[in-house]
PDB file of C-alpha atoms and ligand atoms in Angstrom:
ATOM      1  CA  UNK A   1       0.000   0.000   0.000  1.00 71.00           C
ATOM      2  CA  UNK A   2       1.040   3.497  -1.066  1.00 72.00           C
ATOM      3  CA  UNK A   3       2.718   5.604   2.286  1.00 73.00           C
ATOM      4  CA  UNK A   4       0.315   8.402   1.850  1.00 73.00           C
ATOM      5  CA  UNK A   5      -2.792   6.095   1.664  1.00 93.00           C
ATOM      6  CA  UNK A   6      -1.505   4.150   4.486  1.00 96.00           C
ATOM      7  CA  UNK A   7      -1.284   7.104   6.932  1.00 97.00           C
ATOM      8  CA  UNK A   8      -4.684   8.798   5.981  1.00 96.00           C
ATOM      9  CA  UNK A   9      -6.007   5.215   6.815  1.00 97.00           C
ATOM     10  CA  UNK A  10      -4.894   4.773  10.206  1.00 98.00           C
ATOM     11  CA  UNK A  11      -5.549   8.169  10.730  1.00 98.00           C
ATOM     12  CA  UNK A  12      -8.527   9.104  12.988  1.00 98.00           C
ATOM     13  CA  UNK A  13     -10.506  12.154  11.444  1.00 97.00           C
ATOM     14  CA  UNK A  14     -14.167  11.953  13.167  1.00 97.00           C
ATOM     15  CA  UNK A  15     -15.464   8.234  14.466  1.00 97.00           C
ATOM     16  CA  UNK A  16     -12.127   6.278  14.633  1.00 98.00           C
ATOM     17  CA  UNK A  17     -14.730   3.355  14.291  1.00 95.00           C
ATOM     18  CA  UNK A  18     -13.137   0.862  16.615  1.00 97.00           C
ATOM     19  CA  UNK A  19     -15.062  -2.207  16.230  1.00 94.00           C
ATOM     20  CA  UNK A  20     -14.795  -2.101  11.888  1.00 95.00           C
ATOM     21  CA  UNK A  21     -10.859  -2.679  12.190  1.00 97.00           C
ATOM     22  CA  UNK A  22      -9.044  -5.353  11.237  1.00 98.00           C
ATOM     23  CA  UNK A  23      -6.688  -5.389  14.028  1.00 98.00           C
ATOM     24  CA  UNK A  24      -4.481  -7.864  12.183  1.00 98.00           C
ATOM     25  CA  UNK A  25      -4.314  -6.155   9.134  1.00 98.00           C
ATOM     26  CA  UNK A  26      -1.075  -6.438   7.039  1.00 97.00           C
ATOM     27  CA  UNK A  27      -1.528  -4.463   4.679  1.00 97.00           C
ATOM     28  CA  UNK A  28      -0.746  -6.973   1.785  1.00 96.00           C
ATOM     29  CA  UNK A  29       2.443  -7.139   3.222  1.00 97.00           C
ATOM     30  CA  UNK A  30       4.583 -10.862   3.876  1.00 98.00           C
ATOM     31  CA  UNK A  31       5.824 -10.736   6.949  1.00 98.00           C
ATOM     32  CA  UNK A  32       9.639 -11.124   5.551  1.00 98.00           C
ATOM     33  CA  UNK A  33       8.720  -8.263   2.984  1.00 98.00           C
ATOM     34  CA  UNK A  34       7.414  -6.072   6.360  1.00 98.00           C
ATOM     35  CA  UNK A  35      10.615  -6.774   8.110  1.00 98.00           C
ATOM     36  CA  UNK A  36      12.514  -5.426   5.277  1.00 98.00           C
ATOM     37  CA  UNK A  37      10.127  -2.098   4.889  1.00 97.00           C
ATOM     38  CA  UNK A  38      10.866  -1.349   8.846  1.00 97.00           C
ATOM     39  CA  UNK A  39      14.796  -1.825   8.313  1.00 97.00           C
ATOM     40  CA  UNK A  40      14.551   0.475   5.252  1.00 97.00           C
ATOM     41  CA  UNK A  41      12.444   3.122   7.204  1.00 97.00           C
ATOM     42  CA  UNK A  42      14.477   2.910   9.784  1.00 97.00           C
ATOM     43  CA  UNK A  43      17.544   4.006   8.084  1.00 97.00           C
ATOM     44  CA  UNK A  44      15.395   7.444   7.426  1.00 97.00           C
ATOM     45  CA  UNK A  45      14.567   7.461  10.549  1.00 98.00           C
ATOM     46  CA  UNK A  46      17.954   7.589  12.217  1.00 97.00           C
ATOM     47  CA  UNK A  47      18.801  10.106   9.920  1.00 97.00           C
ATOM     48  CA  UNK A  48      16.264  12.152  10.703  1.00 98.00           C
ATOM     49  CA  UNK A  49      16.704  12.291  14.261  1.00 98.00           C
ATOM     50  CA  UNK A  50      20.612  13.033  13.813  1.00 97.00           C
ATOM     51  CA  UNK A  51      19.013  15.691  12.253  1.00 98.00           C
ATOM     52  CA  UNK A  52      16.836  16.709  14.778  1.00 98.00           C
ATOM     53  CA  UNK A  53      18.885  16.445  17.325  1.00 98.00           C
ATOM     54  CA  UNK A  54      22.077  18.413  16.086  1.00 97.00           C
ATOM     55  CA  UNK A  55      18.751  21.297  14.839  1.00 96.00           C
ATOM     56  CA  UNK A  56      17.491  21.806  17.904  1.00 96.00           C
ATOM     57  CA  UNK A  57      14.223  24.219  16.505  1.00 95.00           C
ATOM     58  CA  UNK A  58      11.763  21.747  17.025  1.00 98.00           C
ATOM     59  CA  UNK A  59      11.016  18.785  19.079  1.00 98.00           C
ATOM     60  CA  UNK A  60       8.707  15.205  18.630  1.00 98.00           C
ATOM     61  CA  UNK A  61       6.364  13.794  21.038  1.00 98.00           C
ATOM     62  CA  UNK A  62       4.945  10.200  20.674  1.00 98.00           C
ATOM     63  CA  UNK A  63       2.003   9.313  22.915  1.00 98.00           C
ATOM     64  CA  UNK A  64       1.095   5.858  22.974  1.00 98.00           C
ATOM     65  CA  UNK A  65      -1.978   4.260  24.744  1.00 98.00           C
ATOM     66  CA  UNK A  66      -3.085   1.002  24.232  1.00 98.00           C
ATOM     67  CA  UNK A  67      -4.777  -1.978  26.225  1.00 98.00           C
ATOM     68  CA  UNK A  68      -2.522  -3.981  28.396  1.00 97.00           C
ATOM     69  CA  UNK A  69      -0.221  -6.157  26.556  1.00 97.00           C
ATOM     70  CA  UNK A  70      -1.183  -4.601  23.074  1.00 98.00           C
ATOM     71  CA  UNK A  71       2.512  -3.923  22.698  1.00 97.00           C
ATOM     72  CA  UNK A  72       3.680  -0.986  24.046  1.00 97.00           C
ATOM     73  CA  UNK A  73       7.196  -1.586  25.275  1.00 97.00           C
ATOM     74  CA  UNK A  74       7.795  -4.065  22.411  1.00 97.00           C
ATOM     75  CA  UNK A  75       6.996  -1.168  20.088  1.00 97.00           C
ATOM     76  CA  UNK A  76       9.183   1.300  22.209  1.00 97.00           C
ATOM     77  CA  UNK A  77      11.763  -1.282  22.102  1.00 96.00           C
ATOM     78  CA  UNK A  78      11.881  -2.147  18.230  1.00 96.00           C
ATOM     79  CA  UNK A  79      11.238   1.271  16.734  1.00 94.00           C
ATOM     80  CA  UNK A  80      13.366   3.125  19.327  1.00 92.00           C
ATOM     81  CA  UNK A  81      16.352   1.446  19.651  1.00 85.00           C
ATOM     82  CA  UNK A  82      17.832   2.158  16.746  1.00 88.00           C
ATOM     83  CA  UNK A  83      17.942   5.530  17.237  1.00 95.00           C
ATOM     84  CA  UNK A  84      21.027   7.764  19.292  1.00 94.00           C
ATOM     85  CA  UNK A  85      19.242   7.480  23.018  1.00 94.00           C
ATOM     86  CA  UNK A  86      21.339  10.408  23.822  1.00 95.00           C
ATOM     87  CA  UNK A  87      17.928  12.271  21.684  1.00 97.00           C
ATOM     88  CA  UNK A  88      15.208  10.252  23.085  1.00 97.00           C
ATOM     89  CA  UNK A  89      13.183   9.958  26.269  1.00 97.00           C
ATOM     90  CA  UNK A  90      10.612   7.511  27.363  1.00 97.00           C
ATOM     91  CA  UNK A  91       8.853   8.212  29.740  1.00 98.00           C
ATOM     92  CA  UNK A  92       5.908   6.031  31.192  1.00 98.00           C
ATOM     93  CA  UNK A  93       2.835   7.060  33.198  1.00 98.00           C
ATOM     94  CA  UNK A  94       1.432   4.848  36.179  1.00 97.00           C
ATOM     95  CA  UNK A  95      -0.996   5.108  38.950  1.00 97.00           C
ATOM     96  CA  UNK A  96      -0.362   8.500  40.124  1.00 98.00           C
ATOM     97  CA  UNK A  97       1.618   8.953  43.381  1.00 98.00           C
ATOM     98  CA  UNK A  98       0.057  10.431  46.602  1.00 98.00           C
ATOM     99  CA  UNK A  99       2.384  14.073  45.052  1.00 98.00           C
ATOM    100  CA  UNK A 100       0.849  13.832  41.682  1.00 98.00           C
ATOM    101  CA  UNK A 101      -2.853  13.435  42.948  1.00 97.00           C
ATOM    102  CA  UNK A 102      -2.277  16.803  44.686  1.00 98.00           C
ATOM    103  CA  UNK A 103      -2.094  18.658  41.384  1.00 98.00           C
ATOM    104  CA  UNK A 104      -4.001  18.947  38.218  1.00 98.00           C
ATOM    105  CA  UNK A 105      -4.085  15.822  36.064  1.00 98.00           C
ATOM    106  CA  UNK A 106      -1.903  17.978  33.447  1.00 98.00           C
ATOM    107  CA  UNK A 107       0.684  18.904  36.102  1.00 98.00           C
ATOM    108  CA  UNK A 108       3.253  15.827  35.936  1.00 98.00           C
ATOM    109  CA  UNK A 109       2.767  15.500  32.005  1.00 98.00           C
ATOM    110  CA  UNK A 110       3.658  18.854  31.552  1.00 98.00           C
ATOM    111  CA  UNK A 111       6.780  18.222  33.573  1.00 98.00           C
ATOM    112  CA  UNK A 112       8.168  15.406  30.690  1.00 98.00           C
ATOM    113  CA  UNK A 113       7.001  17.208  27.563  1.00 98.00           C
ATOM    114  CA  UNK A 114       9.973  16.994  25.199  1.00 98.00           C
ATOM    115  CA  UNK A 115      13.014  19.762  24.853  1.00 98.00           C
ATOM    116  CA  UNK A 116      14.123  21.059  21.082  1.00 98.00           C
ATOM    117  CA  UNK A 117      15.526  18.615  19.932  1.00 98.00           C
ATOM    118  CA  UNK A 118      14.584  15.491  21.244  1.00 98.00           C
ATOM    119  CA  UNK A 119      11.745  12.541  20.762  1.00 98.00           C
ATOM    120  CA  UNK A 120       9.749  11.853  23.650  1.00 98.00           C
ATOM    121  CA  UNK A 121       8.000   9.017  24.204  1.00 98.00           C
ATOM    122  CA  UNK A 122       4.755   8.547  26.532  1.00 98.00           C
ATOM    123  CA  UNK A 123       3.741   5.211  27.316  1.00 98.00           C
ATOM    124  CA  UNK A 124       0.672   5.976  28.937  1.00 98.00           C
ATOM    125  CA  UNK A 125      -0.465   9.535  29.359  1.00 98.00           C
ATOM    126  CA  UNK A 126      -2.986  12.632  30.140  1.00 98.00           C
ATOM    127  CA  UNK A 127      -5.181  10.406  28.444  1.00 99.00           C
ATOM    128  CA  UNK A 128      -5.619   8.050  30.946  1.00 98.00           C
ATOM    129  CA  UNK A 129      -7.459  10.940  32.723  1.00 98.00           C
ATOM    130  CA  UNK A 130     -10.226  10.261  30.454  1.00 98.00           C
ATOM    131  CA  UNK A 131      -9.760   6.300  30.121  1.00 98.00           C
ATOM    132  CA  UNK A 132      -9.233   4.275  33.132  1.00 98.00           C
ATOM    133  CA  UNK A 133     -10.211   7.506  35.351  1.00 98.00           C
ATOM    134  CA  UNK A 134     -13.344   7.366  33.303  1.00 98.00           C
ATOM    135  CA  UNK A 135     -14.470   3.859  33.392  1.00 98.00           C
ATOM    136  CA  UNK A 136     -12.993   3.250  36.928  1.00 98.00           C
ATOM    137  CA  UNK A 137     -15.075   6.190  38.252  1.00 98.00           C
ATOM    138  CA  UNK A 138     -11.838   7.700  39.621  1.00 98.00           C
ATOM    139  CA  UNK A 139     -13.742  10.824  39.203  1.00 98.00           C
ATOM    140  CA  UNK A 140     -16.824  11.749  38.700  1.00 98.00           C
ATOM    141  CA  UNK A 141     -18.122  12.388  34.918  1.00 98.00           C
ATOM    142  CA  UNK A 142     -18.661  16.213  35.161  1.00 98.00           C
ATOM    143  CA  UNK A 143     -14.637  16.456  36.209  1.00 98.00           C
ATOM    144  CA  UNK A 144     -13.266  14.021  33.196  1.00 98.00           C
ATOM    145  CA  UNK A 145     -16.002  15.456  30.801  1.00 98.00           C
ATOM    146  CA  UNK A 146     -14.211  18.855  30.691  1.00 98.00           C
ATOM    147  CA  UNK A 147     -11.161  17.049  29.901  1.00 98.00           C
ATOM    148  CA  UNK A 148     -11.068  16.865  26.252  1.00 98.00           C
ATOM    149  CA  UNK A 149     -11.377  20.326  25.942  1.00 98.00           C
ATOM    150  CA  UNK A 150      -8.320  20.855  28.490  1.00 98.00           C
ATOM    151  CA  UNK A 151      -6.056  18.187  26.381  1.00 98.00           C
ATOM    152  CA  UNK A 152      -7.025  19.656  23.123  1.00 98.00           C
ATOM    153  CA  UNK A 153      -5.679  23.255  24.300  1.00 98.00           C
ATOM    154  CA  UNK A 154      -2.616  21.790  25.952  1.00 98.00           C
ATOM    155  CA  UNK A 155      -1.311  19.677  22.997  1.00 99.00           C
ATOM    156  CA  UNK A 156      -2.222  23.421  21.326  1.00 98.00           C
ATOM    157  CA  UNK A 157      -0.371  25.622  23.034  1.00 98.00           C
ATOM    158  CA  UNK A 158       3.016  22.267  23.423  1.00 98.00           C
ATOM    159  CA  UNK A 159       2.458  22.606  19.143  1.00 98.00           C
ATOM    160  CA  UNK A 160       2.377  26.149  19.214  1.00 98.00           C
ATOM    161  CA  UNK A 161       5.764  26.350  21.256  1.00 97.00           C
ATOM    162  CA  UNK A 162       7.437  24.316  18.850  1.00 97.00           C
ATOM    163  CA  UNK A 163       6.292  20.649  19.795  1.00 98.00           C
ATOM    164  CA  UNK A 164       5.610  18.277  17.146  1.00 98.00           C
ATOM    165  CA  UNK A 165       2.507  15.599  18.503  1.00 98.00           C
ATOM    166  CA  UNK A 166       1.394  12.381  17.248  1.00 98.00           C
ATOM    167  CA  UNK A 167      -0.687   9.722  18.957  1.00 98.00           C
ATOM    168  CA  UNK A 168      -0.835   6.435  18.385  1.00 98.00           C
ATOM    169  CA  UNK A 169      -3.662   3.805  19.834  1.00 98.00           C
ATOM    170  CA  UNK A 170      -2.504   0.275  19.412  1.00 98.00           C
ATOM    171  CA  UNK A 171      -5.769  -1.517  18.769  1.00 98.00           C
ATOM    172  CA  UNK A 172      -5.549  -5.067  19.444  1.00 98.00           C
ATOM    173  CA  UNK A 173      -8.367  -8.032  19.934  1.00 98.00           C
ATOM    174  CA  UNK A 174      -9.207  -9.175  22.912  1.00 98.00           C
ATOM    175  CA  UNK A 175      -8.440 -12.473  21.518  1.00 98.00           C
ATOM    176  CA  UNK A 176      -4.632 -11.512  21.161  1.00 98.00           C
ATOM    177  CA  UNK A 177      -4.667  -9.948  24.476  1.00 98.00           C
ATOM    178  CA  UNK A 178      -6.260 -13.380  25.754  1.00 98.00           C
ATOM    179  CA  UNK A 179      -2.809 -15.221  24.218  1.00 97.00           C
ATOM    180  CA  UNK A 180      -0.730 -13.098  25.051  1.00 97.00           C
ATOM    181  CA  UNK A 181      -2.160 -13.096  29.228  1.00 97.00           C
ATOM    182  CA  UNK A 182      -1.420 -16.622  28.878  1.00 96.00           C
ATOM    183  CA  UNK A 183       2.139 -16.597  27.880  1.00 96.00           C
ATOM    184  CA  UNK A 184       2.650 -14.458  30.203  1.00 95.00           C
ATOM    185  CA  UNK A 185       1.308 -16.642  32.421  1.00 96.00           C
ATOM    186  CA  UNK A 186       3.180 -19.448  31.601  1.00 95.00           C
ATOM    187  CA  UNK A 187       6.578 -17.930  31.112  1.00 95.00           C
ATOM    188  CA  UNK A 188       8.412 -17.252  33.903  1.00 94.00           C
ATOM    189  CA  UNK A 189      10.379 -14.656  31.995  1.00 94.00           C
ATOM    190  CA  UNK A 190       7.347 -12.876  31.195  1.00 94.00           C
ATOM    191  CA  UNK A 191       5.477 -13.530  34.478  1.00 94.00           C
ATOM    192  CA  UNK A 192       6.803 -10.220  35.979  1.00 94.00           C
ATOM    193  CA  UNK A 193       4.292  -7.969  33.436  1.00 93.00           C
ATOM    194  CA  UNK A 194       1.345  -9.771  35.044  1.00 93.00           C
ATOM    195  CA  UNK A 195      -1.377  -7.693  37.792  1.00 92.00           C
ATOM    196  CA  UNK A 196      -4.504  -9.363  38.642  1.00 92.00           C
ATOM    197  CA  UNK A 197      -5.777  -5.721  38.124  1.00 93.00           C
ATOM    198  CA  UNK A 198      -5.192  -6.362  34.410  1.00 95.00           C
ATOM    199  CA  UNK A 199      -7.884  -8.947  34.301  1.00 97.00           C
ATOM    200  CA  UNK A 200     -10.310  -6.570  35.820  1.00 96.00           C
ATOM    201  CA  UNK A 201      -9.374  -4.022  33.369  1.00 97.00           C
ATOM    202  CA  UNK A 202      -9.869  -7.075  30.625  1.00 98.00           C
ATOM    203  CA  UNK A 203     -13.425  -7.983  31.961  1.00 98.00           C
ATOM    204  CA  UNK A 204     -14.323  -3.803  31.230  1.00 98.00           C
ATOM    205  CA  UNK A 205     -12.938  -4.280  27.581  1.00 98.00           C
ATOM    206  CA  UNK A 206     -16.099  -2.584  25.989  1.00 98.00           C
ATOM    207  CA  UNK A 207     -16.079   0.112  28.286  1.00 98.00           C
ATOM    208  CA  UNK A 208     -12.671   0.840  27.499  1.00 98.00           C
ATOM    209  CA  UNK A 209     -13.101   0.190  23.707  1.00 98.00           C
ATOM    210  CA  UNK A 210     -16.030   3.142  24.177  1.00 98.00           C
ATOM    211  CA  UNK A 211     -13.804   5.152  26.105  1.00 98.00           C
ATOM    212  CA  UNK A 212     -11.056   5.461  23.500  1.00 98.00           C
ATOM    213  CA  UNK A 213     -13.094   6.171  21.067  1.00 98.00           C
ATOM    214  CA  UNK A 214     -14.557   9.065  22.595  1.00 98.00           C
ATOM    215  CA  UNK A 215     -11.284   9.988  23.278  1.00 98.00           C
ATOM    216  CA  UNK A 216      -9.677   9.926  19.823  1.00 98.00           C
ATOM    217  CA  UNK A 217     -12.955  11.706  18.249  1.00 98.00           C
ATOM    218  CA  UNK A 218     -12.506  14.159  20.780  1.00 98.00           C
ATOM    219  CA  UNK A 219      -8.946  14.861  20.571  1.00 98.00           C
ATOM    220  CA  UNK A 220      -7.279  13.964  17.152  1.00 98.00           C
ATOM    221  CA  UNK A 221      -6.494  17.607  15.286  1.00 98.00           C
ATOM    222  CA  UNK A 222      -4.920  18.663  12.296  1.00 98.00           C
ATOM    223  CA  UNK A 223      -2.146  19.358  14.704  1.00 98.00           C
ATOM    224  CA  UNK A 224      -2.215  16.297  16.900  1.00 98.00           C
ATOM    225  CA  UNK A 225      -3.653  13.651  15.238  1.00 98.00           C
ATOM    226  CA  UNK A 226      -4.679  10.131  16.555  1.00 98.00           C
ATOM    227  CA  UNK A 227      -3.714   7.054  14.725  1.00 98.00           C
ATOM    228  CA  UNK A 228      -5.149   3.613  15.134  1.00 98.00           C
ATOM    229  CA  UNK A 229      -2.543   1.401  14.195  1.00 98.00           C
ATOM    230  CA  UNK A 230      -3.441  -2.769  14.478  1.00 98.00           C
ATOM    231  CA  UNK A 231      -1.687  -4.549  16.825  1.00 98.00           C
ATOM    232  CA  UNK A 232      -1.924  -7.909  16.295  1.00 98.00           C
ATOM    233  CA  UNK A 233       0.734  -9.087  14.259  1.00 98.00           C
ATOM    234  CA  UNK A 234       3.951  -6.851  15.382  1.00 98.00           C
ATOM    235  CA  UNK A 235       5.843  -7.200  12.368  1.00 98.00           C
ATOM    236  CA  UNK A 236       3.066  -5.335  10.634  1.00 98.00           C
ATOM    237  CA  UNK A 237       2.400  -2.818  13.352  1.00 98.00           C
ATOM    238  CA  UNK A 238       6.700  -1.881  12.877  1.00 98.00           C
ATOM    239  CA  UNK A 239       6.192  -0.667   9.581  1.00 98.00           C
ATOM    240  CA  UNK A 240       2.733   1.592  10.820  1.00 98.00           C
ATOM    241  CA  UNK A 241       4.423   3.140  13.183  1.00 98.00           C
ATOM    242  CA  UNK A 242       7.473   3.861  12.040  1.00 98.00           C
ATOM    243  CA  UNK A 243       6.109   5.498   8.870  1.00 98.00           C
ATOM    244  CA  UNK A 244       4.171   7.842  10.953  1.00 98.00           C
ATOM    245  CA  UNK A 245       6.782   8.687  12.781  1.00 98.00           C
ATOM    246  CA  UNK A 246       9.111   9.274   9.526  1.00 98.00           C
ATOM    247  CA  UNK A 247       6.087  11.645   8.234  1.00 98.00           C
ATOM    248  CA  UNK A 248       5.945  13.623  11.234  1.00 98.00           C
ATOM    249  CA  UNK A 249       9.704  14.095  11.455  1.00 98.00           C
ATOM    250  CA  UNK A 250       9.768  14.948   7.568  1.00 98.00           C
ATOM    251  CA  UNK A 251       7.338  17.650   8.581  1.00 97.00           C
ATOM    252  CA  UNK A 252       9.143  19.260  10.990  1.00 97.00           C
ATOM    253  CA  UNK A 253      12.192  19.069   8.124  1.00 97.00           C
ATOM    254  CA  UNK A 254      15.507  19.154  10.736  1.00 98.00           C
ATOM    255  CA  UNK A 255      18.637  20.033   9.007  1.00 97.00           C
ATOM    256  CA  UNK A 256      22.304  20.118  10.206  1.00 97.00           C
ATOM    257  CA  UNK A 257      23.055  23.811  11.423  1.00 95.00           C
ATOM    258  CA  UNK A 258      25.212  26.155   9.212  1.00 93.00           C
ATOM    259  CA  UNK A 259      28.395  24.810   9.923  1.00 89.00           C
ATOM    260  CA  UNK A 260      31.155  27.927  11.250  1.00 88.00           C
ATOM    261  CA  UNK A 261      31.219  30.659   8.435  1.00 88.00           C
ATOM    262  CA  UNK A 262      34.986  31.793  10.262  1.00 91.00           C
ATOM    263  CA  UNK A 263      36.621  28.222   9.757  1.00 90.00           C
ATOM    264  CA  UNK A 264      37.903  27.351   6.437  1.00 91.00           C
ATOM    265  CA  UNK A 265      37.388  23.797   6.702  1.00 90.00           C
ATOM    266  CA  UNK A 266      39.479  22.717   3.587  1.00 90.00           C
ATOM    267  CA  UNK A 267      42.628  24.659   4.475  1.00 91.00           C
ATOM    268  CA  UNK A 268      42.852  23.479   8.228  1.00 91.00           C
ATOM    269  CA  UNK A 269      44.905  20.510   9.262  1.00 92.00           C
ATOM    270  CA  UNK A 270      45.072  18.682  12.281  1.00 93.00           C
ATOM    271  CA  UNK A 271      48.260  17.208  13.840  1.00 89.00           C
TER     272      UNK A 271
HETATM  273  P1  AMP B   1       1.396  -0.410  32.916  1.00 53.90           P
HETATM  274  O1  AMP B   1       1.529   0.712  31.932  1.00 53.90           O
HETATM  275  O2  AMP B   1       0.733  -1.600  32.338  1.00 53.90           O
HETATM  276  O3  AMP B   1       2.666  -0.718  33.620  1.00 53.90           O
HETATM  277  O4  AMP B   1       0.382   0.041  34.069  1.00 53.90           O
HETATM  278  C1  AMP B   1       0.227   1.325  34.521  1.00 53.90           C
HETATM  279  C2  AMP B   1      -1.099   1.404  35.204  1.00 53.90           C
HETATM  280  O5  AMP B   1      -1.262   2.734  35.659  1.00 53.90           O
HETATM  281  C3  AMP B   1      -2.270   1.083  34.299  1.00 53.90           C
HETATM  282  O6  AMP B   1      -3.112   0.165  34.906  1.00 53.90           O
HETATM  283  C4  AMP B   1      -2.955   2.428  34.148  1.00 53.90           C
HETATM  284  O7  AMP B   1      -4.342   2.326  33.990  1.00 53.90           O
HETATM  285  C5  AMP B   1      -2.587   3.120  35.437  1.00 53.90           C
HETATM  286  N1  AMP B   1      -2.666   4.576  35.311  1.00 53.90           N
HETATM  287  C6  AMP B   1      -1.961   5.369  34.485  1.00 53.90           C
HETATM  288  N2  AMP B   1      -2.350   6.657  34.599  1.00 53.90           N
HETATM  289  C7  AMP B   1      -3.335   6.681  35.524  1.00 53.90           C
HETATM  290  C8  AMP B   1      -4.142   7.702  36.072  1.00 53.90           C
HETATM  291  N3  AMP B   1      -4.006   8.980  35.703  1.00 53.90           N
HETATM  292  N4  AMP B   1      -5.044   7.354  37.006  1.00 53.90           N
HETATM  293  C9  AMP B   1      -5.169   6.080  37.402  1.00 53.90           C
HETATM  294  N5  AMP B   1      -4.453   5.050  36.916  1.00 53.90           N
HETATM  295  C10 AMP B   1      -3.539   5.348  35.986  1.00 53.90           C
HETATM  296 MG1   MG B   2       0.271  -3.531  32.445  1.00 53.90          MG
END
């Protein structure tokens, strides 16, 4: 599938129509063929944020919600670490501490919102103020319903300042999450990842399901636009994401800084 088709299909613009995808879509691609896109977008990709980096005008930031084990540190780990982690920051959002739930929800967000030059990474986010807060009754609906409108002038005013945002849901079945519960389960390697609480947040699946698509219809803008990328098959989901990614950073167009107009670079010599 074309790039540009690609992208305006995962992206959300109205109804991000949860239950019509195919969360296993592959695009047409093999998955040997899909391993070889990634490695070739990847090569742009590092480029790019050499780019960005040495630039410093303008800076990325990646939010990333999903369901539990949808793949969000699998995707953090393939897509960012090929990149110089001297320019990027991940930064993951729990159960707020005791300090946190003394401030506004936007308070300790604000705090890791990316620097020029860097990529940011949230795994997890504000928008769990409007997701588990919502379906858990953490707060009560007139508080999170005045949310949307908060987030929506927020990501505004980081864009504004010279923040780049893009958000990606990783939509997977419940049947995958199901699977991949029980290897964790059975694997004592994996068995760390495991809360009883994520069964609990399994058994409110539609809930959820209705909660991010408010969310996404709410909150994806010309300027920080949701994406629904399918999550099933990881090899497939590479390729998503790190396309959008490559888009966004071709957007904000980093180039290497003029290079010292007094040196004459040709005529010096170093012993
Ligand atoms: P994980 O990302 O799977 O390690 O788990 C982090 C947990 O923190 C998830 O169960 C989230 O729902 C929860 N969490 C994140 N942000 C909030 C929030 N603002 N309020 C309540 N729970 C949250
Ligand atoms: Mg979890």
């Amino acid at each position: 599938m074309a790039k540009k088709d690609l992208l305006d299909e995962l992206r959300v613009d109205g109804d991000p129509d949860l239950s019509e995808r195919d969360t296993a879509d592959t695009f047409g691609w093999e998955r040997e063929e899909a391993e070889a896109l990634f490695a070739e977008e990847m090569v742009e990709l590092v480029e790019l944020q050499k780019k960005l980096f040495a630039d410093k005008s303008a800076s990325l930031l990646v939010v990333l919600q999903a369901m539990d084990a949808a793949g969000k540190d699998s995707t953090i780990r393939a897509v960012m670490s090929g990149l110089n982690p001297a320019g990027v920051d991940v930064q993951p959002f729990g159960v707020p501490t005791e300090e946190e739930r003394g401030h506004d929800y936007l308070w300790r967000i604000h705090a890791h919102a990316p620097e020029d030059g860097y990529i940011t990474v949230f795994n997890r986010s504000h928008y769990e103020d409007v997701l588990v807060v919502r379906v858990k009754g953490f707060a009560p609906e007139k508080v999170w319903k005045k949310r949307y409108d908060h987030i929506r002038h927020f990501e505004q005013m980081l864009v504004d300042e010279g923040t780049h945002i893009v958000k990606i849901f990783l939509n997977v079945s419940k049947d995958k999450q199901k699977e991949r519960f029980e290897e964790r389960l059975e694997r004592p390697d994996k068995r760390w990842k495991f809360r009883l609480g994520d069964l609990d947040d399994r058994a409110l699946w539609d809930d959820y399901m209705q909660a991010y698509a408010d969310a996404l219809e709410k909150t994806s803008t010309d300027d920080a636009p949701w994406y629904v990328v399918p999550a099933d098959k990881k090899w497939a989901r590479n390729v998503c994401i790190a396309r959008i990614l490559r888009h966004h950073l071709e957007k904000i167009d980093p180039e290497y800084p003029e290079p010292d107009s007094d040196v004459d670079f040709d005529a010096i010599t170093v012993d």
